[in-house]
Structures are given as C-alpha cells and as structure tokens.
PDB file of C-alpha atoms in Angstrom:
ATOM      1  CA  MET K   1       3.010  18.500  -3.401  1.00 57.00           C
ATOM      2  CA  ASP K   2       0.033  16.119  -2.952  1.00 70.00           C
ATOM      3  CA  ASN K   3      -0.016  11.883  -1.924  1.00 74.00           C
ATOM      4  CA  SER K   4       0.237  10.674  -5.351  1.00 82.00           C
ATOM      5  CA  THR K   5       2.531  13.383  -7.342  1.00 86.00           C
ATOM      6  CA  GLU K   6       5.317  12.656  -5.143  1.00 86.00           C
ATOM      7  CA  LYS K   7       4.593   8.707  -5.245  1.00 85.00           C
ATOM      8  CA  ASN K   8       4.634   8.811  -8.703  1.00 85.00           C
ATOM      9  CA  SER K   9       7.738  11.687  -8.588  1.00 86.00           C
ATOM     10  CA  VAL K  10       9.723   8.542  -6.759  1.00 80.00           C
ATOM     11  CA  ARG K  11       8.285   5.800  -9.339  1.00 81.00           C
ATOM     12  CA  ASP K  12       9.948   7.188 -12.424  1.00 80.00           C
ATOM     13  CA  PHE K  13      12.961   8.439 -10.786  1.00 81.00           C
ATOM     14  CA  TRP K  14      13.440   4.502  -9.370  1.00 79.00           C
ATOM     15  CA  ASP K  15      12.016   3.287 -12.530  1.00 81.00           C
ATOM     16  CA  ARG K  16      14.922   5.470 -14.702  1.00 83.00           C
ATOM     17  CA  THR K  17      17.699   3.129 -12.971  1.00 80.00           C
ATOM     18  CA  SER K  18      17.209   1.124  -9.965  1.00 82.00           C
ATOM     19  CA  CYS K  19      18.716   1.006  -7.295  1.00 80.00           C
ATOM     20  CA  GLY K  20      22.637  -0.297  -7.432  1.00 80.00           C
ATOM     21  CA  GLU K  21      21.839  -0.746 -11.391  1.00 80.00           C
ATOM     22  CA  VAL K  22      25.386   2.125 -11.557  1.00 83.00           C
ATOM     23  CA  TYR K  23      27.314  -1.088 -10.119  1.00 84.00           C
ATOM     24  CA  ALA K  24      25.774  -3.889 -12.981  1.00 89.00           C
ATOM     25  CA  LYS K  25      28.780  -4.014 -15.151  1.00 92.00           C
ATOM     26  CA  GLY K  26      29.134  -7.061 -17.614  1.00 89.00           C
ATOM     27  CA  SER K  27      29.076  -8.977 -20.922  1.00 91.00           C
ATOM     28  CA  SER K  28      25.873 -10.907 -19.480  1.00 94.00           C
ATOM     29  CA  ALA K  29      22.758 -10.393 -17.645  1.00 94.00           C
ATOM     30  CA  GLU K  30      24.181 -13.111 -14.910  1.00 95.00           C
ATOM     31  CA  ALA K  31      27.182 -10.842 -14.813  1.00 95.00           C
ATOM     32  CA  GLN K  32      25.905  -7.546 -14.377  1.00 95.00           C
ATOM     33  CA  TYR K  33      23.398  -8.739 -11.592  1.00 96.00           C
ATOM     34  CA  GLU K  34      26.666 -10.968 -10.109  1.00 96.00           C
ATOM     35  CA  ALA K  35      28.297  -7.643 -10.114  1.00 95.00           C
ATOM     36  CA  GLN K  36      25.711  -5.546  -8.750  1.00 96.00           C
ATOM     37  CA  ALA K  37      25.469  -8.407  -6.144  1.00 96.00           C
ATOM     38  CA  LYS K  38      28.955  -8.263  -4.825  1.00 96.00           C
ATOM     39  CA  THR K  39      29.323  -4.912  -5.014  1.00 93.00           C
ATOM     40  CA  ARG K  40      26.307  -4.343  -2.657  1.00 93.00           C
ATOM     41  CA  TYR K  41      27.418  -6.373  -0.231  1.00 95.00           C
ATOM     42  CA  GLU K  42      31.049  -4.621  -0.109  1.00 92.00           C
ATOM     43  CA  LEU K  43      29.631  -0.913   0.494  1.00 87.00           C
ATOM     44  CA  GLU K  44      26.683  -2.497   3.174  1.00 88.00           C
ATOM     45  CA  PRO K  45      28.083  -5.750   4.380  1.00 90.00           C
ATOM     46  CA  TYR K  46      25.949  -5.549   8.262  1.00 91.00           C
ATOM     47  CA  ILE K  47      22.596  -6.343   5.253  1.00 95.00           C
ATOM     48  CA  GLN K  48      22.991 -10.035   5.842  1.00 94.00           C
ATOM     49  CA  ASP K  49      23.567 -10.604   9.484  1.00 95.00           C
ATOM     50  CA  PHE K  50      20.019  -7.982   9.458  1.00 96.00           C
ATOM     51  CA  ALA K  51      18.075  -9.866   6.852  1.00 97.00           C
ATOM     52  CA  HIS K  52      19.227 -13.079   8.102  1.00 97.00           C
ATOM     53  CA  PHE K  53      18.619 -14.594   5.218  1.00 98.00           C
ATOM     54  CA  ALA K  54      18.795 -18.210   6.486  1.00 96.00           C
ATOM     55  CA  GLU K  55      15.837 -18.012   8.165  1.00 96.00           C
ATOM     56  CA  GLY K  56      13.171 -18.195   5.473  1.00 96.00           C
ATOM     57  CA  SER K  57      13.353 -21.889   5.006  1.00 97.00           C
ATOM     58  CA  GLY K  58       9.658 -22.901   5.486  1.00 98.00           C
ATOM     59  CA  LYS K  59       8.267 -19.735   5.665  1.00 98.00           C
ATOM     60  CA  ASP K  60       6.280 -16.846   4.007  1.00 98.00           C
ATOM     61  CA  ILE K  61       8.384 -13.939   3.295  1.00 98.00           C
ATOM     62  CA  LEU K  62       7.219 -10.716   1.677  1.00 98.00           C
ATOM     63  CA  GLU K  63      10.296  -8.327   0.266  1.00 98.00           C
ATOM     64  CA  ILE K  64       8.873  -4.777  -0.105  1.00 98.00           C
ATOM     65  CA  GLY K  65      11.054  -2.794  -2.203  1.00 97.00           C
ATOM     66  CA  VAL K  66      13.162  -5.503  -4.094  1.00 97.00           C
ATOM     67  CA  GLY K  67      15.272  -3.397  -6.947  1.00 95.00           C
ATOM     68  CA  MET K  68      17.280  -5.118  -8.472  1.00 95.00           C
ATOM     69  CA  GLY K  69      16.773  -8.640  -6.768  1.00 97.00           C
ATOM     70  CA  ALA K  70      19.943  -8.969  -4.877  1.00 97.00           C
ATOM     71  CA  ASP K  71      17.910  -9.378  -1.486  1.00 98.00           C
ATOM     72  CA  HIS K  72      15.038 -11.182  -3.281  1.00 98.00           C
ATOM     73  CA  LEU K  73      17.599 -13.844  -4.623  1.00 98.00           C
ATOM     74  CA  GLU K  74      19.319 -14.406  -1.248  1.00 98.00           C
ATOM     75  CA  TRP K  75      15.597 -15.177   0.492  1.00 98.00           C
ATOM     76  CA  ALA K  76      15.046 -17.438  -2.452  1.00 98.00           C
ATOM     77  CA  LYS K  77      18.259 -19.501  -1.874  1.00 98.00           C
ATOM     78  CA  THR K  78      16.537 -20.278   1.450  1.00 97.00           C
ATOM     79  CA  GLN K  79      13.610 -22.787  -0.222  1.00 97.00           C
ATOM     80  CA  PRO K  80      10.963 -19.843   1.747  1.00 98.00           C
ATOM     81  CA  LYS K  81       7.266 -21.750   2.135  1.00 98.00           C
ATOM     82  CA  SER K  82       5.995 -18.425  -0.357  1.00 98.00           C
ATOM     83  CA  LEU K  83       7.976 -15.810  -1.350  1.00 98.00           C
ATOM     84  CA  THR K  84       6.952 -12.216  -2.988  1.00 98.00           C
ATOM     85  CA  GLY K  85       8.676  -9.744  -4.008  1.00 98.00           C
ATOM     86  CA  ILE K  86       6.980  -6.042  -4.599  1.00 98.00           C
ATOM     87  CA  ASP K  87       8.753  -2.903  -6.219  1.00 97.00           C
ATOM     88  CA  LEU K  88       6.992   0.452  -7.573  1.00 95.00           C
ATOM     89  CA  THR K  89       8.872   0.190 -10.561  1.00 94.00           C
ATOM     90  CA  PRO K  90       8.758  -2.213 -13.604  1.00 95.00           C
ATOM     91  CA  SER K  91      12.291  -1.544 -13.834  1.00 95.00           C
ATOM     92  CA  ALA K  92      12.882  -3.512 -10.861  1.00 95.00           C
ATOM     93  CA  VAL K  93       9.939  -6.120 -10.904  1.00 97.00           C
ATOM     94  CA  HIS K  94      11.771  -7.416 -14.388  1.00 96.00           C
ATOM     95  CA  HIS K  95      15.117  -6.817 -13.092  1.00 96.00           C
ATOM     96  CA  THR K  96      14.169  -8.785  -9.673  1.00 97.00           C
ATOM     97  CA  LYS K  97      12.420 -11.650 -12.327  1.00 98.00           C
ATOM     98  CA  ASN K  98      15.619 -11.577 -14.734  1.00 97.00           C
ATOM     99  CA  ARG K  99      17.678 -12.594 -11.881  1.00 97.00           C
ATOM    100  CA  LEU K 100      15.660 -15.151 -10.287  1.00 98.00           C
ATOM    101  CA  SER K 101      14.951 -16.819 -13.741  1.00 97.00           C
ATOM    102  CA  ILE K 102      18.830 -16.774 -13.764  1.00 97.00           C
ATOM    103  CA  TYR K 103      18.730 -19.442 -11.595  1.00 96.00           C
ATOM    104  CA  CYS K 104      15.898 -21.737 -12.030  1.00 97.00           C
ATOM    105  CA  LEU K 105      14.325 -19.766  -9.294  1.00 97.00           C
ATOM    106  CA  GLU K 106      10.541 -18.379  -8.722  1.00 94.00           C
ATOM    107  CA  SER K 107       8.734 -15.661  -6.542  1.00 98.00           C
ATOM    108  CA  LYS K 108       5.395 -13.772  -6.713  1.00 98.00           C
ATOM    109  CA  VAL K 109       6.990 -10.874  -8.484  1.00 98.00           C
ATOM    110  CA  GLU K 110       4.915  -7.547  -9.194  1.00 98.00           C
ATOM    111  CA  VAL K 111       4.647  -4.031  -9.149  1.00 97.00           C
ATOM    112  CA  ALA K 112       2.701  -2.860  -5.889  1.00 97.00           C
ATOM    113  CA  ASP K 113       2.667  -0.179  -3.570  1.00 96.00           C
ATOM    114  CA  ALA K 114       4.194  -0.246  -0.331  1.00 97.00           C
ATOM    115  CA  GLU K 115       1.359   2.511   0.976  1.00 96.00           C
ATOM    116  CA  ASN K 116      -1.628  -0.255   0.073  1.00 97.00           C
ATOM    117  CA  LEU K 117      -0.224  -3.290  -0.111  1.00 98.00           C
ATOM    118  CA  PRO K 118      -2.271  -5.849  -1.647  1.00 98.00           C
ATOM    119  CA  TYR K 119      -2.191  -9.127   0.457  1.00 98.00           C
ATOM    120  CA  ASP K 120      -4.457 -10.316   3.231  1.00 98.00           C
ATOM    121  CA  ASN K 121      -4.165  -9.591   7.455  1.00 98.00           C
ATOM    122  CA  ASP K 122      -1.743 -11.812   8.340  1.00 98.00           C
ATOM    123  CA  SER K 123       0.192 -13.348   5.564  1.00 98.00           C
ATOM    124  CA  PHE K 124       3.660 -13.439   6.026  1.00 98.00           C
ATOM    125  CA  ASP K 125       6.086 -14.824   8.624  1.00 98.00           C
ATOM    126  CA  VAL K 126       8.824 -12.123   7.460  1.00 98.00           C
ATOM    127  CA  VAL K 127       8.835  -8.702   6.041  1.00 98.00           C
ATOM    128  CA  TYR K 128      12.046  -7.580   4.631  1.00 98.00           C
ATOM    129  CA  SER K 129      12.945  -4.263   3.982  1.00 98.00           C
ATOM    130  CA  TRP K 130      15.877  -2.208   3.430  1.00 95.00           C
ATOM    131  CA  GLY K 131      16.551   1.359   2.303  1.00 91.00           C
ATOM    132  CA  VAL K 132      12.921   1.034   0.196  1.00 93.00           C
ATOM    133  CA  LEU K 133       9.870   2.402   2.904  1.00 93.00           C
ATOM    134  CA  HIS K 134      11.220   6.570   4.158  1.00 88.00           C
ATOM    135  CA  HIS K 135      10.792   7.255   0.397  1.00 87.00           C
ATOM    136  CA  SER K 136       6.963   6.659   0.290  1.00 90.00           C
ATOM    137  CA  PRO K 137       5.050   9.373   0.598  1.00 90.00           C
ATOM    138  CA  ASP K 138       2.897   8.380   3.475  1.00 93.00           C
ATOM    139  CA  THR K 139       6.146   6.519   5.618  1.00 93.00           C
ATOM    140  CA  PRO K 140       3.510   5.780   8.597  1.00 94.00           C
ATOM    141  CA  LYS K 141       0.873   4.620   6.714  1.00 96.00           C
ATOM    142  CA  ALA K 142       3.897   1.814   5.039  1.00 96.00           C
ATOM    143  CA  VAL K 143       5.166   0.471   8.428  1.00 96.00           C
ATOM    144  CA  ASN K 144       1.219   0.453   9.318  1.00 97.00           C
ATOM    145  CA  GLU K 145       0.608  -2.057   6.636  1.00 98.00           C
ATOM    146  CA  VAL K 146       3.555  -3.873   7.475  1.00 98.00           C
ATOM    147  CA  PHE K 147       2.620  -5.245  10.566  1.00 97.00           C
ATOM    148  CA  ARG K 148      -1.186  -5.663   8.941  1.00 98.00           C
ATOM    149  CA  VAL K 149       0.116  -8.223   7.122  1.00 98.00           C
ATOM    150  CA  LEU K 150       2.566  -9.790   9.253  1.00 98.00           C
ATOM    151  CA  ARG K 151       1.457 -12.795  11.353  1.00 98.00           C
ATOM    152  CA  ARG K 152       1.502 -12.784  14.609  1.00 97.00           C
ATOM    153  CA  GLY K 153       5.320 -14.170  15.931  1.00 97.00           C
ATOM    154  CA  GLY K 154       6.426 -13.030  12.679  1.00 98.00           C
ATOM    155  CA  VAL K 155       9.313 -10.210  11.778  1.00 98.00           C
ATOM    156  CA  ALA K 156       9.373  -7.623   9.800  1.00 98.00           C
ATOM    157  CA  ARG K 157      13.189  -6.439   9.444  1.00 98.00           C
ATOM    158  CA  ILE K 158      12.910  -2.604   8.682  1.00 96.00           C
ATOM    159  CA  MET K 159      15.629  -1.054   7.455  1.00 93.00           C
ATOM    160  CA  ILE K 160      15.146   2.875   6.501  1.00 88.00           C
ATOM    161  CA  TYR K 161      17.590   5.581   5.786  1.00 78.00           C
ATOM    162  CA  ASN K 162      17.993   9.026   8.286  1.00 72.00           C
ATOM    163  CA  LYS K 163      18.969  11.583   6.569  1.00 65.00           C
ATOM    164  CA  TYR K 164      21.717  12.317   9.262  1.00 71.00           C
ATOM    165  CA  SER K 165      23.590   8.864   9.601  1.00 72.00           C
ATOM    166  CA  ILE K 166      26.554   7.502   8.473  1.00 74.00           C
ATOM    167  CA  VAL K 167      25.133   5.804   5.861  1.00 70.00           C
ATOM    168  CA  GLY K 168      23.375   9.117   4.897  1.00 71.00           C
ATOM    169  CA  TYR K 169      26.929  10.978   4.676  1.00 75.00           C
ATOM    170  CA  MET K 170      28.201   8.425   2.747  1.00 73.00           C
ATOM    171  CA  LEU K 171      25.378   8.297   0.183  1.00 71.00           C
ATOM    172  CA  TRP K 172      25.979  11.999   0.075  1.00 72.00           C
ATOM    173  CA  LEU K 173      29.583  11.797  -0.021  1.00 78.00           C
ATOM    174  CA  ARG K 174      29.758   8.979  -2.793  1.00 72.00           C
ATOM    175  CA  TYR K 175      27.035  10.716  -5.326  1.00 70.00           C
ATOM    176  CA  GLY K 176      26.768  13.996  -4.360  1.00 75.00           C
ATOM    177  CA  LEU K 177      30.380  15.605  -2.971  1.00 72.00           C
ATOM    178  CA  LEU K 178      32.273  13.696  -4.615  1.00 73.00           C
ATOM    179  CA  ARG K 179      30.196  13.885  -8.151  1.00 73.00           C
ATOM    180  CA  GLY K 180      30.018  18.385  -7.690  1.00 77.00           C
ATOM    181  CA  LYS K 181      26.281  18.039  -6.729  1.00 70.00           C
ATOM    182  CA  PRO K 182      26.565  18.943  -3.394  1.00 70.00           C
TER     183      PRO K 182
END
C-alpha cells in the first residue's frame, strides 16, 4: 500500500466517526460536546497536566489532529495570540468549529496533512498533538514537520501511543476484547 492509499484509509476511518464521538451523548450539540470532553478527561486525566493549556496565553499555537475539539477549546480559552488547528478529516474540522462557536471562541481550523503542514518555518511557539502522529503513514516526516514550524525556544507537546503501552492495552481491552473483536 503506498503512502497516499494509506493516508486515504486513515482519513476515511477517522472521518466516519471522530475520535471520542461515541461519548458525545446529549440533546444538544453543547451537551454532546460537554459529555465527550468529560469522558475524555476522565479516561485520560493526564492530558491536562501534559498539555499545560494555561501556558498558551499570548502564544502562537498549532494543534495537529483536533478531533472533536475538546483540547482545542481548552487552548482557545487561554487567549493565545493565535490558535490554529488542523485535522486530516472534514468531520473533525466541522466538530471543532462547531464547538468553538458555542463558546464564541475562534481559531483557524482547517483540513490539512501533518506530513505537509501548510505553514512557514518557525511559525508557532507551541505545537501540540495528542495521540495523532503515529497514525500518519510517514510518522518521521510528520515529526520533522512539527520541528520545522516550531520556533526556536518553542515547545512541542506530542504524545504518540505505543502499541505495547498501558494506553494501548486499555484501548485494545475497551474497543477490541470487550466488544468481541480481539
């Protein structure tokens, strides 16, 4: 399978159901987004300590892989100098824009490819990505792009799952074994 075929497969998979969408329960969009965020931060309580969202104030921030926008909303609340978010899938971009509009917050959110970031060198003070870059067919290229757009003295906060990690086993247990799909 070539890189473009793999990338299309990844995009199509995540475009069908954004990560965490299964937790978006409620009678309104706001209630659905709140339920999704609540569950996200209960299942992975270390995200907020890792991200250091409060340090985003006054900085140029890029989030790679916005998903349903829970983390992006947290970045937006800190009043960054600029906030940009990308995702390979139109559905994630739609969810994130929707979520931000509910709170009257803004960001430049667009469909883009982590392996080919559409930004100049040295554009961001913070580049953040939680559990995304390892889905790229060429993860080293995506990581190189992170460092290309990161300013000198900036910080990259990148989490990638390892197949043989506690999180990997937890996800396999929840979405594989317990659903009869080992």
